Short mmCIF file of C-alpha atoms in Angstrom, two decimals:
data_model
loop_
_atom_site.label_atom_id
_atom_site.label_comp_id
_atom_site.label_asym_id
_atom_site.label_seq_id
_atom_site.Cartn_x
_atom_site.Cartn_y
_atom_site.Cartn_z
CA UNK T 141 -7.05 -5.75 -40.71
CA UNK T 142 -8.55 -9.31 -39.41
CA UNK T 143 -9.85 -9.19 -36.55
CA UNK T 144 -12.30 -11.51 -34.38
CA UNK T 145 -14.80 -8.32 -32.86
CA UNK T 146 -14.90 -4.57 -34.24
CA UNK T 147 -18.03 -2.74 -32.78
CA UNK T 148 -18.18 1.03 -34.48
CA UNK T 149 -21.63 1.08 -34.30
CA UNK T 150 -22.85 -0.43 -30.54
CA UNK T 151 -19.58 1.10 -28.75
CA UNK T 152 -21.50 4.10 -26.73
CA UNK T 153 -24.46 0.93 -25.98
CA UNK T 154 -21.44 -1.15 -24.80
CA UNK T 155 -20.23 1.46 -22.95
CA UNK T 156 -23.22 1.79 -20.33
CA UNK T 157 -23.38 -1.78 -19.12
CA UNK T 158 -21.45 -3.93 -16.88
CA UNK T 159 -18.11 -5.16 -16.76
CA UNK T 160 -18.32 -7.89 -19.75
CA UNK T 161 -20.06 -5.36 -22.04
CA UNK T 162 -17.74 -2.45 -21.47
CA UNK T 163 -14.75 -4.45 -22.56
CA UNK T 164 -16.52 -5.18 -25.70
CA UNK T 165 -16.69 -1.67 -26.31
CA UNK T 166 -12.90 -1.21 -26.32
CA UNK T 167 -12.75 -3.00 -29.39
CA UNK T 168 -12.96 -0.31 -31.53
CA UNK T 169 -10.08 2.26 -33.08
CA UNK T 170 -11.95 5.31 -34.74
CA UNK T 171 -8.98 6.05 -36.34
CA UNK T 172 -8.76 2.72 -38.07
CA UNK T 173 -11.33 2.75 -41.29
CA UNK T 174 -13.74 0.26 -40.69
CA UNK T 175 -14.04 -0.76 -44.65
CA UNK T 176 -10.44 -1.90 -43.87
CA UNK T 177 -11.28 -4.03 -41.21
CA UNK T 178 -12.66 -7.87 -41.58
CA UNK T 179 -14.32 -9.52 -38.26
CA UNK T 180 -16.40 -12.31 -37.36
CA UNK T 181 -18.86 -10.55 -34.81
CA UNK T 182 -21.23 -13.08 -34.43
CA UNK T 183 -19.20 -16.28 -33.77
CA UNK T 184 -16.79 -14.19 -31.69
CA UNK T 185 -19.19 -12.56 -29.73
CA UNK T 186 -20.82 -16.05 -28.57
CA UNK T 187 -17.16 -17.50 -28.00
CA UNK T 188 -15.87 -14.91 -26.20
CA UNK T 189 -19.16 -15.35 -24.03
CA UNK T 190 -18.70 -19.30 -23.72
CA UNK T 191 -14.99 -18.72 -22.97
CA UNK T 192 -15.63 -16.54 -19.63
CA UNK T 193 -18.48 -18.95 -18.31
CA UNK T 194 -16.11 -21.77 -18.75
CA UNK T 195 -13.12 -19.92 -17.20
CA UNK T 196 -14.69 -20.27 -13.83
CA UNK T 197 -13.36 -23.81 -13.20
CA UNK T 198 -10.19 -24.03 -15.52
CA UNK T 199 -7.33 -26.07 -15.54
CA UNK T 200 -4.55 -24.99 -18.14
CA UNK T 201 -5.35 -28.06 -20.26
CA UNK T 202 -8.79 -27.08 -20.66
CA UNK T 203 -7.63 -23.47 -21.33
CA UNK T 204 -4.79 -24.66 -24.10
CA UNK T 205 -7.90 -26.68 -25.67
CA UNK T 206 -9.86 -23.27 -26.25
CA UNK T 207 -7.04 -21.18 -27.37
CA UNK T 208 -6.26 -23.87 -29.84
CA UNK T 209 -9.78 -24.19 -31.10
CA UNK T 210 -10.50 -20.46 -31.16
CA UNK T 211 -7.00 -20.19 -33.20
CA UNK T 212 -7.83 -22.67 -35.56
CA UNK T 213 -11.49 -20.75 -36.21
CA UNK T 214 -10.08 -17.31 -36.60
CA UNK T 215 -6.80 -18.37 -38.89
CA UNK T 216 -9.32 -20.82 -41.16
CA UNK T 217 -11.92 -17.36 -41.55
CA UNK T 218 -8.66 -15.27 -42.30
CA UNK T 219 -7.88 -17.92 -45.13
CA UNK T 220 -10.87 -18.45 -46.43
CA UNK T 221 -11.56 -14.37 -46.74
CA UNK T 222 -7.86 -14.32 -48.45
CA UNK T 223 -8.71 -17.08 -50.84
CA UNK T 224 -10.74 -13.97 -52.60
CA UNK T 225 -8.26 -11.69 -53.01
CA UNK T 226 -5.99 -11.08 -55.33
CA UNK T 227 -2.20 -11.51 -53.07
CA UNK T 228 0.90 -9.89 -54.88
CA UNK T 229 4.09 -11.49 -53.12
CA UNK T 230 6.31 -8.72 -54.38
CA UNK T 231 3.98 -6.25 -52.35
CA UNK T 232 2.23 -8.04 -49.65
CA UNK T 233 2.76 -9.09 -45.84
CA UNK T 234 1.36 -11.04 -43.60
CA UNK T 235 1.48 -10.31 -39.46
CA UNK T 236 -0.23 -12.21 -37.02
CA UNK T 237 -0.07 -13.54 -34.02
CA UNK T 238 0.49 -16.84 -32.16
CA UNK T 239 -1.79 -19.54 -32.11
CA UNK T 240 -4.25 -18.07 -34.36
CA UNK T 241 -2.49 -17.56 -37.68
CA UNK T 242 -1.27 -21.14 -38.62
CA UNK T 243 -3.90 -22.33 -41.09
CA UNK T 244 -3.65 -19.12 -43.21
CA UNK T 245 0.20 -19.42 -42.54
CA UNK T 246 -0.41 -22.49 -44.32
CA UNK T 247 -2.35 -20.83 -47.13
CA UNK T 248 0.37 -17.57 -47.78
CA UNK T 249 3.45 -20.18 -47.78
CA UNK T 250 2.97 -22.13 -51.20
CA UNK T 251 1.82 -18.22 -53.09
CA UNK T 252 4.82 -16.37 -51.66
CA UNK T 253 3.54 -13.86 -49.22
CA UNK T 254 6.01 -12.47 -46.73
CA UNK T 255 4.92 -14.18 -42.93
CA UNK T 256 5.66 -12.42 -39.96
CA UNK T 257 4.42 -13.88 -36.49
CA UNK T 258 4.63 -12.33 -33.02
CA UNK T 259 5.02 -14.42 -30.26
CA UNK T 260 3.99 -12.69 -27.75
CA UNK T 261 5.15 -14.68 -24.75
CA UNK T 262 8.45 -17.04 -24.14
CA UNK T 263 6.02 -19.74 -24.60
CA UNK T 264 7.50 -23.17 -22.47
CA UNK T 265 10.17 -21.92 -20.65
CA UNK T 266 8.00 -19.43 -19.35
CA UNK T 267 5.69 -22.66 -18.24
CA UNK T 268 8.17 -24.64 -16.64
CA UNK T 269 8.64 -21.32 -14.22
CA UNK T 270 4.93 -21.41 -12.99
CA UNK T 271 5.12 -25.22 -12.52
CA UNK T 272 7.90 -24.57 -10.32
CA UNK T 273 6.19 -21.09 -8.58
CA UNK T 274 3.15 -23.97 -8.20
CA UNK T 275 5.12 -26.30 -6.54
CA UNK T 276 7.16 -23.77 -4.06
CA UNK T 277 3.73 -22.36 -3.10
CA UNK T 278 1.46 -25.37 -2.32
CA UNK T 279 -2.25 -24.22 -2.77
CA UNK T 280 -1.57 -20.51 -4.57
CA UNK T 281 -2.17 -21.87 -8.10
CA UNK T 282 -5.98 -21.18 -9.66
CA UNK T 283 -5.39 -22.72 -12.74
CA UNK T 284 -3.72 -25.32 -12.04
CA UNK T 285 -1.92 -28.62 -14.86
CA UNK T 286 -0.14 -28.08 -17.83
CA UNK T 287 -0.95 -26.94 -21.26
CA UNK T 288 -1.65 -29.50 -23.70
CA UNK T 289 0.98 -31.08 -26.32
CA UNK T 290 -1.29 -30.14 -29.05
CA UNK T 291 -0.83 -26.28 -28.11
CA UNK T 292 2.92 -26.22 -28.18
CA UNK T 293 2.78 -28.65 -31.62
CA UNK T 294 0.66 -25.63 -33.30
CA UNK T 295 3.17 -23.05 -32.06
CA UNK T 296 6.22 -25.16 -33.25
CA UNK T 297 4.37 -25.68 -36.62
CA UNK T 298 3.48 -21.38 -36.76
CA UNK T 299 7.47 -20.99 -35.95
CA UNK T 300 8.31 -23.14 -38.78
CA UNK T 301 6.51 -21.89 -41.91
CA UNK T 302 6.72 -18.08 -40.56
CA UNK T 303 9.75 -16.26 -42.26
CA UNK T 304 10.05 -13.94 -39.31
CA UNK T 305 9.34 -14.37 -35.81
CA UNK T 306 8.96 -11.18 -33.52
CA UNK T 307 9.53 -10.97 -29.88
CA UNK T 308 8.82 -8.04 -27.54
CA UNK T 309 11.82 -8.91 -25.28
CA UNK T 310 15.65 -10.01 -24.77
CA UNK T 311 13.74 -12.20 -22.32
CA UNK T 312 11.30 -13.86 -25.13
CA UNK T 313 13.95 -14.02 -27.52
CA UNK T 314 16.58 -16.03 -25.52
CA UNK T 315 13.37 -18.27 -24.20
CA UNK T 316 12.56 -19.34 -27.87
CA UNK T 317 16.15 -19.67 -28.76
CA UNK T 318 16.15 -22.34 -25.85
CA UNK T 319 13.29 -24.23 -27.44
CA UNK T 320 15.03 -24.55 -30.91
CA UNK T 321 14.18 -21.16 -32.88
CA UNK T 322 17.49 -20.31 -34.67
CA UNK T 323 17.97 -16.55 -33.61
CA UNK T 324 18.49 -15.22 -37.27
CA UNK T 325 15.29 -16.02 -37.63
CA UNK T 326 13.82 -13.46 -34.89
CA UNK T 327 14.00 -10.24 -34.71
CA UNK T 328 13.44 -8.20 -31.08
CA UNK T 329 10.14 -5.25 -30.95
CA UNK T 330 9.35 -3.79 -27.78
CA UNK T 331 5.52 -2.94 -27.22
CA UNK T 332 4.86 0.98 -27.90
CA UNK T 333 1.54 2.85 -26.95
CA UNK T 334 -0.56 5.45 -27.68
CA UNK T 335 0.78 8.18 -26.14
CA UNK T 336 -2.51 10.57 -27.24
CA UNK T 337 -4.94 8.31 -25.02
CA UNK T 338 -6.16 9.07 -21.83
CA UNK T 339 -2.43 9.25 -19.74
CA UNK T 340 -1.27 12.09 -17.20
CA UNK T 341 1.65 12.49 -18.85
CA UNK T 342 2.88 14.51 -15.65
CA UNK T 343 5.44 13.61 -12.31
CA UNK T 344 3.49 12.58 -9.57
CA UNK T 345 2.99 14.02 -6.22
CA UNK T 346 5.63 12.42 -3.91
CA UNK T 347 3.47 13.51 -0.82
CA UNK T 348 1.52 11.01 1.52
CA UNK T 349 1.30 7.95 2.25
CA UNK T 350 3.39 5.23 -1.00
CA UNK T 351 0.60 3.58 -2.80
CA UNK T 352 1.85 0.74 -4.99
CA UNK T 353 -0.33 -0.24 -8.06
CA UNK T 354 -0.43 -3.94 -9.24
CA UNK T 355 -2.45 -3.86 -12.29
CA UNK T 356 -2.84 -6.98 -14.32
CA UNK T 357 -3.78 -10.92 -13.53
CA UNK T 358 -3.48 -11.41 -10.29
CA UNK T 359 -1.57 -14.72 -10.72
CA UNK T 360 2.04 -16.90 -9.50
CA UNK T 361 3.51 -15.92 -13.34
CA UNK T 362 3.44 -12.48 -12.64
CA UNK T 363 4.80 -12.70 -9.02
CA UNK T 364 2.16 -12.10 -6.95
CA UNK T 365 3.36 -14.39 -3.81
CA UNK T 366 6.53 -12.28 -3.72
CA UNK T 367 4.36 -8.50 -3.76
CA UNK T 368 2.54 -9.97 -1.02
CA UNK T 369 5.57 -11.24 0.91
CA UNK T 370 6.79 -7.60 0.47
CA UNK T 371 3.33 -5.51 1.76
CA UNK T 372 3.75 -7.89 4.66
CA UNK T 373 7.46 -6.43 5.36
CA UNK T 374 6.25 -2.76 4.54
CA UNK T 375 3.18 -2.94 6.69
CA UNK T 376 4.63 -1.03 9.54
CA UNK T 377 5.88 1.83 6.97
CA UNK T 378 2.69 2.37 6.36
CA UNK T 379 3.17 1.48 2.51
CA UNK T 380 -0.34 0.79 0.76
CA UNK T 381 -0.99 -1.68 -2.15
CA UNK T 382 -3.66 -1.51 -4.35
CA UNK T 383 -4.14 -5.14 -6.62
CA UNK T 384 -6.30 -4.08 -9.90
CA UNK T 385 -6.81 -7.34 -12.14
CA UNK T 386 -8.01 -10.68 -12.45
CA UNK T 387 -7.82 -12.83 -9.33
CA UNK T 388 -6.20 -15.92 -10.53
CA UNK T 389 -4.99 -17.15 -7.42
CA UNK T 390 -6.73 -19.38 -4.61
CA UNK T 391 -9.34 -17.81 -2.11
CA UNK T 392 -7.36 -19.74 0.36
CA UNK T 393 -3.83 -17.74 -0.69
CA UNK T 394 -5.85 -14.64 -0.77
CA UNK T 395 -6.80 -15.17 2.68
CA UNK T 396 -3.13 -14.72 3.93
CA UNK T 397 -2.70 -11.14 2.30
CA UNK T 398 -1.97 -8.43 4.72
CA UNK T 399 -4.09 -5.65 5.50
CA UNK T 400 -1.95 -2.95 3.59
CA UNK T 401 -2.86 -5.04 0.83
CA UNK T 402 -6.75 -3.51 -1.34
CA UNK T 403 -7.84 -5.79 -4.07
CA UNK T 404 -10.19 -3.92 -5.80
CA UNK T 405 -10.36 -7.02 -8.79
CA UNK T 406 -11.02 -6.96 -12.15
CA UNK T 407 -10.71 -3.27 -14.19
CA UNK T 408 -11.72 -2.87 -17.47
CA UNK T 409 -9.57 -0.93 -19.92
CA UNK T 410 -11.89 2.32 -19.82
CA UNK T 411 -10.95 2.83 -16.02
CA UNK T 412 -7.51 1.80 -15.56
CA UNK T 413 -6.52 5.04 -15.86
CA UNK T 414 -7.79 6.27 -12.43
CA UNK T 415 -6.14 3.62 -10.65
CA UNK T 416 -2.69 4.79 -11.68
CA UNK T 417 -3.72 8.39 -10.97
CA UNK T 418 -4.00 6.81 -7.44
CA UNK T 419 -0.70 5.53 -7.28
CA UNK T 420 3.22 6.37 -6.64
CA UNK T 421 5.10 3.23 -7.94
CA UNK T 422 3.96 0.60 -10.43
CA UNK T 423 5.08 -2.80 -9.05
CA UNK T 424 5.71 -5.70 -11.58
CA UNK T 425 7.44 -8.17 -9.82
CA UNK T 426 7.26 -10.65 -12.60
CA UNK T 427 8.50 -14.17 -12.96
CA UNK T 428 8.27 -13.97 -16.52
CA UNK T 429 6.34 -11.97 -19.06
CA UNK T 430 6.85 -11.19 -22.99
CA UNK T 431 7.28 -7.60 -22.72
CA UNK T 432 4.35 -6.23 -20.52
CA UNK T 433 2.77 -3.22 -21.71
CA UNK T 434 1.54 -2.23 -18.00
CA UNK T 435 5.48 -1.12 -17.79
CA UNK T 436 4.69 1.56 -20.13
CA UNK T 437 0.80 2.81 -19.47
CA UNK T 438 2.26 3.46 -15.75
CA UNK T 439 5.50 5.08 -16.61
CA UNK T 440 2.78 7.52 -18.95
CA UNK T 441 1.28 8.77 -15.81
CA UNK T 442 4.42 9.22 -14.13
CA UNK T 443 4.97 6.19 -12.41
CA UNK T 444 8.31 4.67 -11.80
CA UNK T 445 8.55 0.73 -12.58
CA UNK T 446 9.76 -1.73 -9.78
CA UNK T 447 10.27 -5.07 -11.66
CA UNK T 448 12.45 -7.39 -13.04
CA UNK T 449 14.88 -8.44 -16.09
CA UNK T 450 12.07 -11.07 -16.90
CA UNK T 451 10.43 -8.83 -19.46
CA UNK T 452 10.44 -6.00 -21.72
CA UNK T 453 13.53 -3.65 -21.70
CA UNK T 454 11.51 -0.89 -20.40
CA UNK T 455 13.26 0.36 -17.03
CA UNK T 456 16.82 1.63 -16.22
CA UNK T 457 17.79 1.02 -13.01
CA UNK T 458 17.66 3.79 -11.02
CA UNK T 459 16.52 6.40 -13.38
CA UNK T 460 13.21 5.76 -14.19
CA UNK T 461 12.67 2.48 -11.31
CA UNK T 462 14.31 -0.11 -9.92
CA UNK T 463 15.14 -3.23 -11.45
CA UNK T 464 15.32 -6.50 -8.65
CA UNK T 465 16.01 -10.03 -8.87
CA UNK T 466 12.83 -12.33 -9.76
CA UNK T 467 11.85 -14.18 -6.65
CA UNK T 468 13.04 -12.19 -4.25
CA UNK T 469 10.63 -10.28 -2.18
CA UNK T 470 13.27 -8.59 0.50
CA UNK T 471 15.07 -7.10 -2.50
CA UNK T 472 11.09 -5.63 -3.78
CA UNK T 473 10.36 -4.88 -0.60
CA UNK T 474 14.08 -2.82 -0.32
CA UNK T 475 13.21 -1.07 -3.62
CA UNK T 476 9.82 -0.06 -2.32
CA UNK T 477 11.03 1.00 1.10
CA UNK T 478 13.97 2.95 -0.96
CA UNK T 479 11.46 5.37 -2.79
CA UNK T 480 9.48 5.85 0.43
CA UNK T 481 12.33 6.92 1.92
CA UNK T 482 13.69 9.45 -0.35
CA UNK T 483 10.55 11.41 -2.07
CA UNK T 484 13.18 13.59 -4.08
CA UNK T 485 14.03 10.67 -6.15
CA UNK T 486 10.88 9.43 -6.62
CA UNK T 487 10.10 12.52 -8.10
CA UNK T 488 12.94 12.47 -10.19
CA UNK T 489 12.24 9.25 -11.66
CA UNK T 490 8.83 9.92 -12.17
CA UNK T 491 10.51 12.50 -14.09
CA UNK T 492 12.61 10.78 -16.08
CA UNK T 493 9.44 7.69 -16.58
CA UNK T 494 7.39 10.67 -18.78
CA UNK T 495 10.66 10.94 -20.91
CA UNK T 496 11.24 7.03 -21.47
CA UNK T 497 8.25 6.90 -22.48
CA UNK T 498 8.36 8.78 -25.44
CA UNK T 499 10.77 6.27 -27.40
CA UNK T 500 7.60 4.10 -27.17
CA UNK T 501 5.26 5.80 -29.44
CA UNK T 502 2.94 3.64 -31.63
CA UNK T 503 4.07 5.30 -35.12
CA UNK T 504 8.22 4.68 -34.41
CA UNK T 505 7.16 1.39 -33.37
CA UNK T 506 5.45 0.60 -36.61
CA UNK T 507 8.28 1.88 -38.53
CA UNK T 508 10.81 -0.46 -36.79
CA UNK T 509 8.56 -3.36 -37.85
CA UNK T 510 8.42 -1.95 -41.89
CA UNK T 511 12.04 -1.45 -41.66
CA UNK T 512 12.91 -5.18 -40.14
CA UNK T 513 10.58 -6.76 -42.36
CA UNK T 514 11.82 -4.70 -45.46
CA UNK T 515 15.49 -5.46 -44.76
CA UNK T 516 14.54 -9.46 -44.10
CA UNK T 517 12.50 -9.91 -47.41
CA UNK T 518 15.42 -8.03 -49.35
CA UNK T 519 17.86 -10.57 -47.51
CA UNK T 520 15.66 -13.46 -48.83
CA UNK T 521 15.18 -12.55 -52.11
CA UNK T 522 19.56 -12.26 -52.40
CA UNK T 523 19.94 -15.76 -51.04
CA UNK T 524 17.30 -17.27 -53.47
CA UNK T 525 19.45 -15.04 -56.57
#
């Protein structure tokens, strides 16, 4: 396994500091071997550090301009550690992700090794949507522009020279499909999760007061402006929000937020857990995502979802949550008022939210993949007979 940071041995250091440190710390799997695993600690480390400092006063071109650059650092060290080993096309596979796999894509083509890519968002359709969020709410954006051309040009080129391209979503796959990527050549993976880790696992207590959890980037993509728009209608209900993530939104937009609204800002991975302890519903209003694992850590403590077709399959509409249209906050707010209403099915779908989740176990999930990418090299190897 490649990977840009693996700490085994400073993780219970990491651990005890502040906010920066402790997510440094999560990147670590003790039940990964770590003679398997191949990182670049030092580089990373001081990138990773460069990247935040410079993230205070972003605009998305600057910010396409890093990922690019840190892509084209981590897929060079990838090739460069492969150009030592001894590759087998009959046996091996390559997986790895957007925007950091093309020069080593580049590398595996010419020797034969099986590609696999996973795009993990619906790249520029999903763009177009927050330009337009951006423009309908005048002074919301924090990042404001457009990514550069040289971002989508490295995608484009990954897409091409991959022989399979995974998506976590219908939502992905149909984005892609609009931006020229023939659909034989993807094949559709939801997310799955660890369903050991540190999750309740158990229905929630319908009693007191709704609390909705937002967990994730506080940002237009993700449908922020309509959550708000929807605490504002529930104020007088007396139905509480909490916002755990990333502010990525204007001070000025943040000013307007109701007082039913608690931002409590950015959570590291280690205490995210508490937060949905805290909370009835799981709110992801979201304008577009790639699949959204936050869907499935909150259905894992019993949360039912509120969100809408604009990413992963995940929710069934009034079993486990509520699916609503994208943009529409009296249709959120609706859903949200529904479950205050009537505790008894809020209960039930918390319910049924602990048994969805178990289709979305980590080792089923890696077995689809082996399977997909077992049946597509057979079907290439036919075609070249």
């Amino acid at each position: 396994m490649y990977t840009d940071i693996w700490w085994p041995w400073a993780r219970q250091l990491l651990k005890r500091g502040p906010a920066g440190t402790r997510a440094l710390a999560t990147r670590f799997n003790r039940e990964i071997p770590s003679e398997r695993v191949v990182s670049f600690n030092q580089f990373a480390t001081v990138w990773r550090i460069g990247d935040h400092l410079r993230r205070r006063f972003p605009d998305r071109r600057k910010m396409s301009d890093e990922f690019c650059t840190f892509g084209r650092w981590m897929a060079t060290c990838v090739r460069d550690h492969l150009k030592h080993q001894e590759l087998d096309s009959e046996r091996d596979c390559f997986f790895g992700f957007d925007t950091n796999c093309l020069e080593t894509l580049e590398f595996l083509k010419p020797r034969g090794v099986f590609t696999l890519v996973d795009q993990v968002d619906p790249g520029l359709v999903e763009e177009e949507l927050v330009i337009a969020e951006a423009e309908k709410w005048p002074g919301w954006e924090g990042i404001p522009g457009r990514f550069s051309q040289e971002y989508w040009d490295r995608l484009k080129a990954e897409w091409n020279l991959a022989d399979l391209i995974l998506v976590n979503s219908t939502w992905s796959r149909d984005a892609l499909m609009r931006q020229g990527v023939p659909c034989e050549k993807m094949v559709t993976v939801p997310l799955a999760i660890d369903l050991a880790a540190d999750h309740a696992l158990t229905p929630v207590n319908p009693e007191g007061k709704l609390t909705v959890l937002w967990l994730g980037s506080v940002i237009l993509r993700k449908g922020i402006q309509y959550l708000v728009e929807a605490a504002r209608k529930l104020e007088p209900y007396g139905v509480e929000f909490i916002l755990a993530g990333k502010m990525g939104i204007s001070q000025d937009a943040i000013r307007t937020f109701p007082p039913n609204v608690k931002i409590v800002g950015r959570v590291t991975r280690d205490l995210v857990g508490q937060f949905y302890r805290q909370a009835h519903v799981f709110a992801l209003p979201t304008i577009s995502d790639g699949f959204a694992i936050t869907q499935l850590e909150a259905m894992a403590h019993g949360l039912p979802v509120v969100t809408t077709p604009n990413c992963g399959d995940v929710v069934t509409d009034g079993v486990d949550g509520l699916i609503v249209p994208a943009r529409d906050s009296q249709a959120l707010a609706d859903a949200l008022a529904k479950l205050n209403d009537d505790r008894q099915l809020l209960h039930a779908m918390s319910r049924n939210a602990l048994q969805t989740i178990q289709k979305y176990d980590l080792p089923s999930n890696a077995r689809m993949i082996q399977q997909l990418v077992s049946q597509r090299r057979l079907s290439n190897e036919m075609q070249t007979v």
